Amino acid sequence: MIKKLRRKFIIINMSLIFIVLMAVFSVLCFSSYQKYENDNMNALRHSLEDNRLGTNETKFEFGKDRIGRGEKSPFNLVPVFVVTLNDDNTIASITGGNQSTVTEDLASEAVAAALETGERRGNLKSLSLRFLIDNTSDFTRIAFADTTHESSSMRSLILTSLLILAGSMAAFFIISLFLAKWALTPVERAWDQQNQFIADASHELKTPLTVILANLKILLSHKEETISNQFRWIENTHTEASRMKKLVENLLFLARSESNTVPAAVNTFNLSDAVWSCLLPFESVAFEQGVTLNESVTPGLSMLGDEGQIKQLTAILLDNACKYAGKEKKVTVILEQVQEKACLSVNNTGDAIPPGELSHLFERFYRSDKSRARTEGGYGLGLSIAQTIVKKHKGRIHAESSAQSGTTFIVWLPLNAADSRKQKEIRQLNS
């Protein structure tokens, strides 16, 4: 799919470039042709006027674009000769051209071709001439301009344009290959992540489903047994179904967050109270696990956002810290104000996470300690959900880990501006 998308990108890009370049060169060639034509017509008109006044002294070699020394007009850069006709359209005189080159036969052929068109002006491509007829009551004059230089210049311009077009298309093709690879790299990464996400989700859903089906098979094979005798299999089925339900809910939350369809109850709430409301239930959880829970929460901090999601964020970090508290089994939660932001840090004394794995902690289904993933009951979605919540509240989250201090997750969230200033003033008074 990515290859097709890259190929389509290149084709569309090259097509647009080709159209633009063709339009530019077409306008350039057309404007040049118009300029040559206008210059020729001006030269023809000027020659007719000079001929009428008897001042046309221009001499040139026809077909070689050579101007004679008798040039008096700026328009005589274009080789022109004028033929005066009798009443029966026979040639009376030829002026303006070199008589050794502009013969009477050539002039007669040009006059016949010009009169045959029935137009007052036109182009005789077979003779490389452009003409203009001047009819009066006394005489008829036809001015002819040599278009040999014009044709040569236009051919040269078109050839040059085609060469530039070919070179430009080759250069832009190479650039398009690079741009396609560069522009589609995020798409390719997202595609790979999506495929990995589907594979991981399928695997995680397959495990509880397998257990549920196995338990049901056992139950069906002992139809005569009572519920109390089969309670073990029923309880296992309920546990796995609950875990699968939680997994599906987490997946839906992430999917809706990406599509911006998660409803958010945005309002100003007390962040300190929200963190406290999550800490209190975890005291019993920590006690059962033998974990010492220490906290330091600055009171009165408030922010604008979804209180429910912030509580979910705090619960995820607390749950993760308690699960991996290590041998010392100590968890420390600190909420404080740093300038205009709230800093929530959750530290546990567990084993240090290798530096190479820290950047992957917030990826979906990623577990630093894969051997304990199933026993701890996690799916590797908690930290990914935590990151999603933080980003939706325009904050940032990162992890730090060392053998001495354990692992710390630090969250920065924007505070309510008014309350932030108030807390700052209170701290200044207390100090």
PDB file of C-alpha atoms in Angstrom, residues 93-334:
ATOM      1  CA  SER A  93       8.504  48.023 -59.459  1.00  0.00           C
ATOM      2  CA  ILE A  94      10.370  46.340 -56.636  1.00  0.00           C
ATOM      3  CA  THR A  95      11.934  48.507 -53.955  1.00  0.00           C
ATOM      4  CA  GLY A  96      13.707  47.883 -50.675  1.00  0.00           C
ATOM      5  CA  GLY A  97      15.428  44.629 -51.609  1.00  0.00           C
ATOM      6  CA  ASN A  98      18.681  43.634 -53.306  1.00  0.00           C
ATOM      7  CA  GLN A  99      17.760  43.147 -56.951  1.00  0.00           C
ATOM      8  CA  SER A 100      20.262  40.318 -57.308  1.00  0.00           C
ATOM      9  CA  THR A 101      18.382  38.357 -54.659  1.00  0.00           C
ATOM     10  CA  VAL A 102      14.762  39.537 -54.963  1.00  0.00           C
ATOM     11  CA  THR A 103      14.177  38.536 -58.550  1.00  0.00           C
ATOM     12  CA  GLU A 104      11.056  39.305 -60.538  1.00  0.00           C
ATOM     13  CA  ASP A 105      10.171  35.600 -60.575  1.00  0.00           C
ATOM     14  CA  LEU A 106      10.370  35.420 -56.779  1.00  0.00           C
ATOM     15  CA  ALA A 107       8.386  38.634 -56.459  1.00  0.00           C
ATOM     16  CA  SER A 108       5.740  37.361 -58.913  1.00  0.00           C
ATOM     17  CA  GLU A 109       5.388  34.095 -56.994  1.00  0.00           C
ATOM     18  CA  ALA A 110       5.094  35.984 -53.694  1.00  0.00           C
ATOM     19  CA  VAL A 111       2.509  38.434 -55.127  1.00  0.00           C
ATOM     20  CA  ALA A 112       0.432  35.590 -56.582  1.00  0.00           C
ATOM     21  CA  ALA A 113       0.492  33.687 -53.306  1.00  0.00           C
ATOM     22  CA  ALA A 114      -0.455  36.786 -51.319  1.00  0.00           C
ATOM     23  CA  LEU A 115      -3.344  37.738 -53.619  1.00  0.00           C
ATOM     24  CA  GLU A 116      -4.571  34.135 -53.635  1.00  0.00           C
ATOM     25  CA  THR A 117      -5.141  34.185 -49.868  1.00  0.00           C
ATOM     26  CA  GLY A 118      -7.718  36.977 -50.259  1.00  0.00           C
ATOM     27  CA  GLU A 119      -6.469  38.515 -47.022  1.00  0.00           C
ATOM     28  CA  ARG A 120      -4.913  41.923 -46.443  1.00  0.00           C
ATOM     29  CA  ARG A 121      -2.175  40.376 -44.303  1.00  0.00           C
ATOM     30  CA  GLY A 122      -0.847  36.913 -43.752  1.00  0.00           C
ATOM     31  CA  ASN A 123       2.040  34.490 -43.719  1.00  0.00           C
ATOM     32  CA  LEU A 124       3.432  32.562 -46.702  1.00  0.00           C
ATOM     33  CA  LYS A 125       5.145  29.634 -45.004  1.00  0.00           C
ATOM     34  CA  SER A 126       6.314  28.019 -48.248  1.00  0.00           C
ATOM     35  CA  LEU A 127       8.246  31.182 -49.161  1.00  0.00           C
ATOM     36  CA  SER A 128       9.206  32.172 -45.596  1.00  0.00           C
ATOM     37  CA  LEU A 129       7.497  35.546 -46.107  1.00  0.00           C
ATOM     38  CA  ARG A 130       4.968  37.632 -44.242  1.00  0.00           C
ATOM     39  CA  PHE A 131       2.990  40.160 -46.293  1.00  0.00           C
ATOM     40  CA  LEU A 132       0.876  43.281 -45.907  1.00  0.00           C
ATOM     41  CA  ILE A 133      -1.215  44.725 -48.760  1.00  0.00           C
ATOM     42  CA  ASP A 134      -1.763  48.472 -49.146  1.00  0.00           C
ATOM     43  CA  ASN A 135      -4.669  49.224 -51.531  1.00  0.00           C
ATOM     44  CA  THR A 136      -5.382  52.757 -52.673  1.00  0.00           C
ATOM     45  CA  SER A 137      -7.360  54.206 -55.576  1.00  0.00           C
ATOM     46  CA  ASP A 138      -4.148  54.842 -57.517  1.00  0.00           C
ATOM     47  CA  PHE A 139      -2.077  51.726 -56.893  1.00  0.00           C
ATOM     48  CA  THR A 140      -1.598  48.533 -54.964  1.00  0.00           C
ATOM     49  CA  ARG A 141       1.555  47.880 -52.968  1.00  0.00           C
ATOM     50  CA  ILE A 142       2.493  44.684 -51.167  1.00  0.00           C
ATOM     51  CA  ALA A 143       5.227  44.654 -48.558  1.00  0.00           C
ATOM     52  CA  PHE A 144       6.988  41.356 -47.853  1.00  0.00           C
ATOM     53  CA  ALA A 145       9.126  40.601 -44.792  1.00  0.00           C
ATOM     54  CA  ASP A 146      11.612  37.766 -44.614  1.00  0.00           C
ATOM     55  CA  THR A 147      10.747  35.322 -41.773  1.00  0.00           C
ATOM     56  CA  THR A 148      13.848  33.147 -42.120  1.00  0.00           C
ATOM     57  CA  HIS A 149      15.458  34.600 -39.003  1.00  0.00           C
ATOM     58  CA  GLU A 150      12.131  34.431 -37.145  1.00  0.00           C
ATOM     59  CA  SER A 151      11.663  30.738 -38.007  1.00  0.00           C
ATOM     60  CA  SER A 152      15.247  29.952 -37.050  1.00  0.00           C
ATOM     61  CA  SER A 153      14.880  31.794 -33.739  1.00  0.00           C
ATOM     62  CA  MET A 154      11.588  30.069 -32.942  1.00  0.00           C
ATOM     63  CA  ARG A 155      13.045  26.647 -33.733  1.00  0.00           C
ATOM     64  CA  SER A 156      16.006  27.409 -31.513  1.00  0.00           C
ATOM     65  CA  LEU A 157      13.707  28.638 -28.723  1.00  0.00           C
ATOM     66  CA  ILE A 158      11.468  25.557 -28.939  1.00  0.00           C
ATOM     67  CA  LEU A 159      14.472  23.207 -28.979  1.00  0.00           C
ATOM     68  CA  THR A 160      16.008  24.993 -25.990  1.00  0.00           C
ATOM     69  CA  SER A 161      12.677  24.854 -24.153  1.00  0.00           C
ATOM     70  CA  LEU A 162      12.346  21.121 -24.821  1.00  0.00           C
ATOM     71  CA  LEU A 163      15.880  20.482 -23.573  1.00  0.00           C
ATOM     72  CA  ILE A 164      15.229  22.538 -20.446  1.00  0.00           C
ATOM     73  CA  LEU A 165      11.904  20.726 -19.984  1.00  0.00           C
ATOM     74  CA  ALA A 166      13.597  17.325 -20.264  1.00  0.00           C
ATOM     75  CA  GLY A 167      16.375  18.322 -17.874  1.00  0.00           C
ATOM     76  CA  SER A 168      13.903  19.848 -15.423  1.00  0.00           C
ATOM     77  CA  MET A 169      11.682  16.774 -15.479  1.00  0.00           C
ATOM     78  CA  ALA A 170      14.689  14.537 -14.807  1.00  0.00           C
ATOM     79  CA  ALA A 171      15.795  16.769 -11.909  1.00  0.00           C
ATOM     80  CA  PHE A 172      12.286  17.016 -10.478  1.00  0.00           C
ATOM     81  CA  PHE A 173      11.872  13.241 -10.780  1.00  0.00           C
ATOM     82  CA  ILE A 174      14.889  12.728  -8.543  1.00  0.00           C
ATOM     83  CA  ILE A 175      13.588  15.394  -6.162  1.00  0.00           C
ATOM     84  CA  SER A 176      10.129  13.756  -6.196  1.00  0.00           C
ATOM     85  CA  LEU A 177      11.660  10.411  -5.230  1.00  0.00           C
ATOM     86  CA  PHE A 178      13.309  12.061  -2.245  1.00  0.00           C
ATOM     87  CA  LEU A 179      10.187  14.051  -1.313  1.00  0.00           C
ATOM     88  CA  ALA A 180       7.967  10.976  -1.623  1.00  0.00           C
ATOM     89  CA  LYS A 181      10.210   9.046   0.727  1.00  0.00           C
ATOM     90  CA  TRP A 182      10.475  11.969   3.139  1.00  0.00           C
ATOM     91  CA  ALA A 183       6.769  12.937   3.071  1.00  0.00           C
ATOM     92  CA  LEU A 184       5.489   9.381   3.386  1.00  0.00           C
ATOM     93  CA  THR A 185       7.847   8.344   6.172  1.00  0.00           C
ATOM     94  CA  PRO A 186       5.315   9.370   8.889  1.00  0.00           C
ATOM     95  CA  VAL A 187       2.570   7.579   6.948  1.00  0.00           C
ATOM     96  CA  GLU A 188       4.701   4.460   6.635  1.00  0.00           C
ATOM     97  CA  ARG A 189       5.535   4.618  10.326  1.00  0.00           C
ATOM     98  CA  ALA A 190       1.851   5.053  11.219  1.00  0.00           C
ATOM     99  CA  TRP A 191       0.939   2.181   8.898  1.00  0.00           C
ATOM    100  CA  ASP A 192       3.502  -0.108  10.550  1.00  0.00           C
ATOM    101  CA  GLN A 193       2.331   0.971  13.985  1.00  0.00           C
ATOM    102  CA  GLN A 194      -1.273   0.316  13.019  1.00  0.00           C
ATOM    103  CA  ASN A 195      -0.423  -3.162  11.738  1.00  0.00           C
ATOM    104  CA  GLN A 196       1.578  -3.848  14.892  1.00  0.00           C
ATOM    105  CA  PHE A 197      -1.276  -2.466  16.980  1.00  0.00           C
ATOM    106  CA  ILE A 198      -3.794  -4.768  15.292  1.00  0.00           C
ATOM    107  CA  ALA A 199      -1.466  -7.761  15.692  1.00  0.00           C
ATOM    108  CA  ASP A 200      -0.835  -6.986  19.373  1.00  0.00           C
ATOM    109  CA  ALA A 201      -4.512  -6.317  20.091  1.00  0.00           C
ATOM    110  CA  SER A 202      -5.493  -9.557  18.374  1.00  0.00           C
ATOM    111  CA  HIS A 203      -2.918 -11.444  20.403  1.00  0.00           C
ATOM    112  CA  GLU A 204      -4.043  -9.870  23.678  1.00  0.00           C
ATOM    113  CA  LEU A 205      -7.699 -10.579  22.929  1.00  0.00           C
ATOM    114  CA  LYS A 206      -6.917 -14.112  21.839  1.00  0.00           C
ATOM    115  CA  THR A 207      -5.465 -15.085  25.233  1.00  0.00           C
ATOM    116  CA  PRO A 208      -8.529 -14.343  27.405  1.00  0.00           C
ATOM    117  CA  LEU A 209     -10.823 -15.742  24.738  1.00  0.00           C
ATOM    118  CA  THR A 210      -8.829 -18.975  24.726  1.00  0.00           C
ATOM    119  CA  VAL A 211      -9.099 -19.237  28.515  1.00  0.00           C
ATOM    120  CA  ILE A 212     -12.838 -18.466  28.428  1.00  0.00           C
ATOM    121  CA  LEU A 213     -13.484 -21.091  25.754  1.00  0.00           C
ATOM    122  CA  ALA A 214     -11.406 -23.653  27.639  1.00  0.00           C
ATOM    123  CA  ASN A 215     -13.333 -22.988  30.862  1.00  0.00           C
ATOM    124  CA  LEU A 216     -16.655 -23.260  29.048  1.00  0.00           C
ATOM    125  CA  LYS A 217     -15.571 -26.523  27.458  1.00  0.00           C
ATOM    126  CA  ILE A 218     -14.809 -27.915  30.907  1.00  0.00           C
ATOM    127  CA  LEU A 219     -18.189 -26.749  32.190  1.00  0.00           C
ATOM    128  CA  LEU A 220     -19.999 -28.325  29.238  1.00  0.00           C
ATOM    129  CA  SER A 221     -18.194 -31.616  29.800  1.00  0.00           C
ATOM    130  CA  HIS A 222     -19.530 -31.764  33.403  1.00  0.00           C
ATOM    131  CA  LYS A 223     -23.181 -30.869  32.897  1.00  0.00           C
ATOM    132  CA  GLU A 224     -24.248 -32.890  35.929  1.00  0.00           C
ATOM    133  CA  GLU A 225     -22.034 -30.863  38.304  1.00  0.00           C
ATOM    134  CA  THR A 226     -23.432 -28.011  40.373  1.00  0.00           C
ATOM    135  CA  ILE A 227     -22.326 -24.402  40.080  1.00  0.00           C
ATOM    136  CA  SER A 228     -20.529 -24.593  43.418  1.00  0.00           C
ATOM    137  CA  ASN A 229     -18.491 -27.573  42.194  1.00  0.00           C
ATOM    138  CA  GLN A 230     -17.560 -25.718  38.982  1.00  0.00           C
ATOM    139  CA  PHE A 231     -17.025 -22.350  40.659  1.00  0.00           C
ATOM    140  CA  ARG A 232     -13.307 -22.354  39.890  1.00  0.00           C
ATOM    141  CA  TRP A 233     -13.907 -22.385  36.110  1.00  0.00           C
ATOM    142  CA  ILE A 234     -16.718 -19.846  36.363  1.00  0.00           C
ATOM    143  CA  GLU A 235     -14.508 -17.499  38.395  1.00  0.00           C
ATOM    144  CA  ASN A 236     -11.667 -17.833  35.888  1.00  0.00           C
ATOM    145  CA  THR A 237     -14.074 -17.078  33.053  1.00  0.00           C
ATOM    146  CA  HIS A 238     -15.339 -13.981  34.854  1.00  0.00           C
ATOM    147  CA  THR A 239     -11.791 -12.766  35.529  1.00  0.00           C
ATOM    148  CA  GLU A 240     -10.688 -13.161  31.929  1.00  0.00           C
ATOM    149  CA  ALA A 241     -13.902 -11.561  30.635  1.00  0.00           C
ATOM    150  CA  SER A 242     -13.333  -8.583  32.939  1.00  0.00           C
ATOM    151  CA  ARG A 243      -9.744  -8.225  31.761  1.00  0.00           C
ATOM    152  CA  MET A 244     -10.877  -8.403  28.130  1.00  0.00           C
ATOM    153  CA  LYS A 245     -13.557  -5.779  28.803  1.00  0.00           C
ATOM    154  CA  LYS A 246     -10.912  -3.459  30.281  1.00  0.00           C
ATOM    155  CA  LEU A 247      -8.667  -4.038  27.265  1.00  0.00           C
ATOM    156  CA  VAL A 248     -11.482  -3.190  24.832  1.00  0.00           C
ATOM    157  CA  GLU A 249     -12.325  -0.037  26.809  1.00  0.00           C
ATOM    158  CA  ASN A 250      -8.682   1.071  26.688  1.00  0.00           C
ATOM    159  CA  LEU A 251      -8.486   0.405  22.957  1.00  0.00           C
ATOM    160  CA  LEU A 252     -11.674   2.394  22.373  1.00  0.00           C
ATOM    161  CA  PHE A 253     -10.300   5.285  24.431  1.00  0.00           C
ATOM    162  CA  LEU A 254      -7.112   5.408  22.360  1.00  0.00           C
ATOM    163  CA  ALA A 255      -8.997   5.105  19.071  1.00  0.00           C
ATOM    164  CA  ARG A 256     -11.437   7.856  20.003  1.00  0.00           C
ATOM    165  CA  SER A 257      -8.624  10.080  21.227  1.00  0.00           C
ATOM    166  CA  GLU A 258      -6.897   9.827  17.857  1.00  0.00           C
ATOM    167  CA  SER A 259     -10.119  10.740  16.061  1.00  0.00           C
ATOM    168  CA  ASN A 260     -10.911  13.501  18.629  1.00  0.00           C
ATOM    169  CA  THR A 261     -14.240  11.907  19.509  1.00  0.00           C
ATOM    170  CA  VAL A 262     -13.575  11.422  23.226  1.00  0.00           C
ATOM    171  CA  PRO A 263     -16.073  13.628  25.079  1.00  0.00           C
ATOM    172  CA  ALA A 264     -14.248  15.954  27.454  1.00  0.00           C
ATOM    173  CA  ALA A 265     -15.884  17.709  30.400  1.00  0.00           C
ATOM    174  CA  VAL A 266     -13.649  20.764  30.312  1.00  0.00           C
ATOM    175  CA  ASN A 267     -13.893  22.997  33.355  1.00  0.00           C
ATOM    176  CA  THR A 268     -11.752  24.496  36.064  1.00  0.00           C
ATOM    177  CA  PHE A 269     -11.175  22.016  38.881  1.00  0.00           C
ATOM    178  CA  ASN A 270      -8.945  21.619  41.910  1.00  0.00           C
ATOM    179  CA  LEU A 271      -5.968  19.568  40.761  1.00  0.00           C
ATOM    180  CA  SER A 272      -4.706  19.026  44.297  1.00  0.00           C
ATOM    181  CA  ASP A 273      -8.024  17.504  45.394  1.00  0.00           C
ATOM    182  CA  ALA A 274      -8.120  15.330  42.255  1.00  0.00           C
ATOM    183  CA  VAL A 275      -4.692  13.865  43.062  1.00  0.00           C
ATOM    184  CA  TRP A 276      -5.712  13.344  46.698  1.00  0.00           C
ATOM    185  CA  SER A 277      -8.890  11.521  45.645  1.00  0.00           C
ATOM    186  CA  CYS A 278      -6.707   9.041  43.724  1.00  0.00           C
ATOM    187  CA  LEU A 279      -4.141   8.659  46.496  1.00  0.00           C
ATOM    188  CA  LEU A 280      -6.629   7.671  49.205  1.00  0.00           C
ATOM    189  CA  PRO A 281      -7.933   4.478  47.497  1.00  0.00           C
ATOM    190  CA  PHE A 282      -4.375   3.427  46.648  1.00  0.00           C
ATOM    191  CA  GLU A 283      -3.316   3.493  50.293  1.00  0.00           C
ATOM    192  CA  SER A 284      -5.170   0.232  50.855  1.00  0.00           C
ATOM    193  CA  VAL A 285      -3.836  -1.204  47.581  1.00  0.00           C
ATOM    194  CA  ALA A 286      -0.295  -0.256  48.571  1.00  0.00           C
ATOM    195  CA  PHE A 287      -0.784  -1.759  52.057  1.00  0.00           C
ATOM    196  CA  GLU A 288      -1.930  -5.090  50.592  1.00  0.00           C
ATOM    197  CA  GLN A 289       1.124  -5.155  48.320  1.00  0.00           C
ATOM    198  CA  GLY A 290       3.453  -4.155  51.135  1.00  0.00           C
ATOM    199  CA  VAL A 291       4.291  -0.858  49.444  1.00  0.00           C
ATOM    200  CA  THR A 292       5.061   2.301  51.423  1.00  0.00           C
ATOM    201  CA  LEU A 293       3.202   5.232  49.858  1.00  0.00           C
ATOM    202  CA  ASN A 294       4.602   8.723  50.539  1.00  0.00           C
ATOM    203  CA  GLU A 295       2.973  11.872  49.213  1.00  0.00           C
ATOM    204  CA  SER A 296       3.554  15.612  49.106  1.00  0.00           C
ATOM    205  CA  VAL A 297       0.697  17.516  47.494  1.00  0.00           C
ATOM    206  CA  THR A 298       0.682  21.304  47.271  1.00  0.00           C
ATOM    207  CA  PRO A 299      -2.878  22.423  48.118  1.00  0.00           C
ATOM    208  CA  GLY A 300      -4.981  24.847  46.131  1.00  0.00           C
ATOM    209  CA  LEU A 301      -3.643  24.119  42.644  1.00  0.00           C
ATOM    210  CA  SER A 302      -6.287  24.283  39.929  1.00  0.00           C
ATOM    211  CA  MET A 303      -6.323  23.840  36.163  1.00  0.00           C
ATOM    212  CA  LEU A 304      -8.654  23.853  33.169  1.00  0.00           C
ATOM    213  CA  GLY A 305      -9.403  20.415  31.774  1.00  0.00           C
ATOM    214  CA  ASP A 306     -11.223  17.127  32.226  1.00  0.00           C
ATOM    215  CA  GLU A 307     -11.046  16.155  35.883  1.00  0.00           C
ATOM    216  CA  GLY A 308     -12.016  12.553  35.142  1.00  0.00           C
ATOM    217  CA  GLN A 309      -9.170  12.089  32.696  1.00  0.00           C
ATOM    218  CA  ILE A 310      -6.639  13.665  35.081  1.00  0.00           C
ATOM    219  CA  LYS A 311      -7.770  11.246  37.787  1.00  0.00           C
ATOM    220  CA  GLN A 312      -7.380   8.392  35.290  1.00  0.00           C
ATOM    221  CA  LEU A 313      -3.857   9.641  34.512  1.00  0.00           C
ATOM    222  CA  THR A 314      -2.941   9.736  38.208  1.00  0.00           C
ATOM    223  CA  ALA A 315      -4.409   6.266  38.818  1.00  0.00           C
ATOM    224  CA  ILE A 316      -2.436   4.811  35.896  1.00  0.00           C
ATOM    225  CA  LEU A 317       0.848   6.209  37.220  1.00  0.00           C
ATOM    226  CA  LEU A 318       0.102   5.068  40.788  1.00  0.00           C
ATOM    227  CA  ASP A 319      -0.923   1.594  39.670  1.00  0.00           C
ATOM    228  CA  ASN A 320       2.187   1.254  37.525  1.00  0.00           C
ATOM    229  CA  ALA A 321       4.416   2.465  40.386  1.00  0.00           C
ATOM    230  CA  CYS A 322       2.914   0.034  42.895  1.00  0.00           C
ATOM    231  CA  LYS A 323       3.245  -2.934  40.547  1.00  0.00           C
ATOM    232  CA  TYR A 324       6.949  -2.325  39.928  1.00  0.00           C
ATOM    233  CA  ALA A 325       8.010  -0.959  43.341  1.00  0.00           C
ATOM    234  CA  GLY A 326      10.832  -3.519  43.586  1.00  0.00           C
ATOM    235  CA  LYS A 327      12.378  -4.915  46.725  1.00  0.00           C
ATOM    236  CA  GLU A 328      12.282  -1.666  48.698  1.00  0.00           C
ATOM    237  CA  LYS A 329       8.558  -1.308  47.838  1.00  0.00           C
ATOM    238  CA  LYS A 330       8.430   2.431  48.144  1.00  0.00           C
ATOM    239  CA  VAL A 331       6.365   4.869  46.066  1.00  0.00           C
ATOM    240  CA  THR A 332       6.577   8.665  46.329  1.00  0.00           C
ATOM    241  CA  VAL A 333       4.039  11.078  44.821  1.00  0.00           C
ATOM    242  CA  ILE A 334       4.785  14.808  44.618  1.00  0.00           C
TER     243      ILE A 334
END
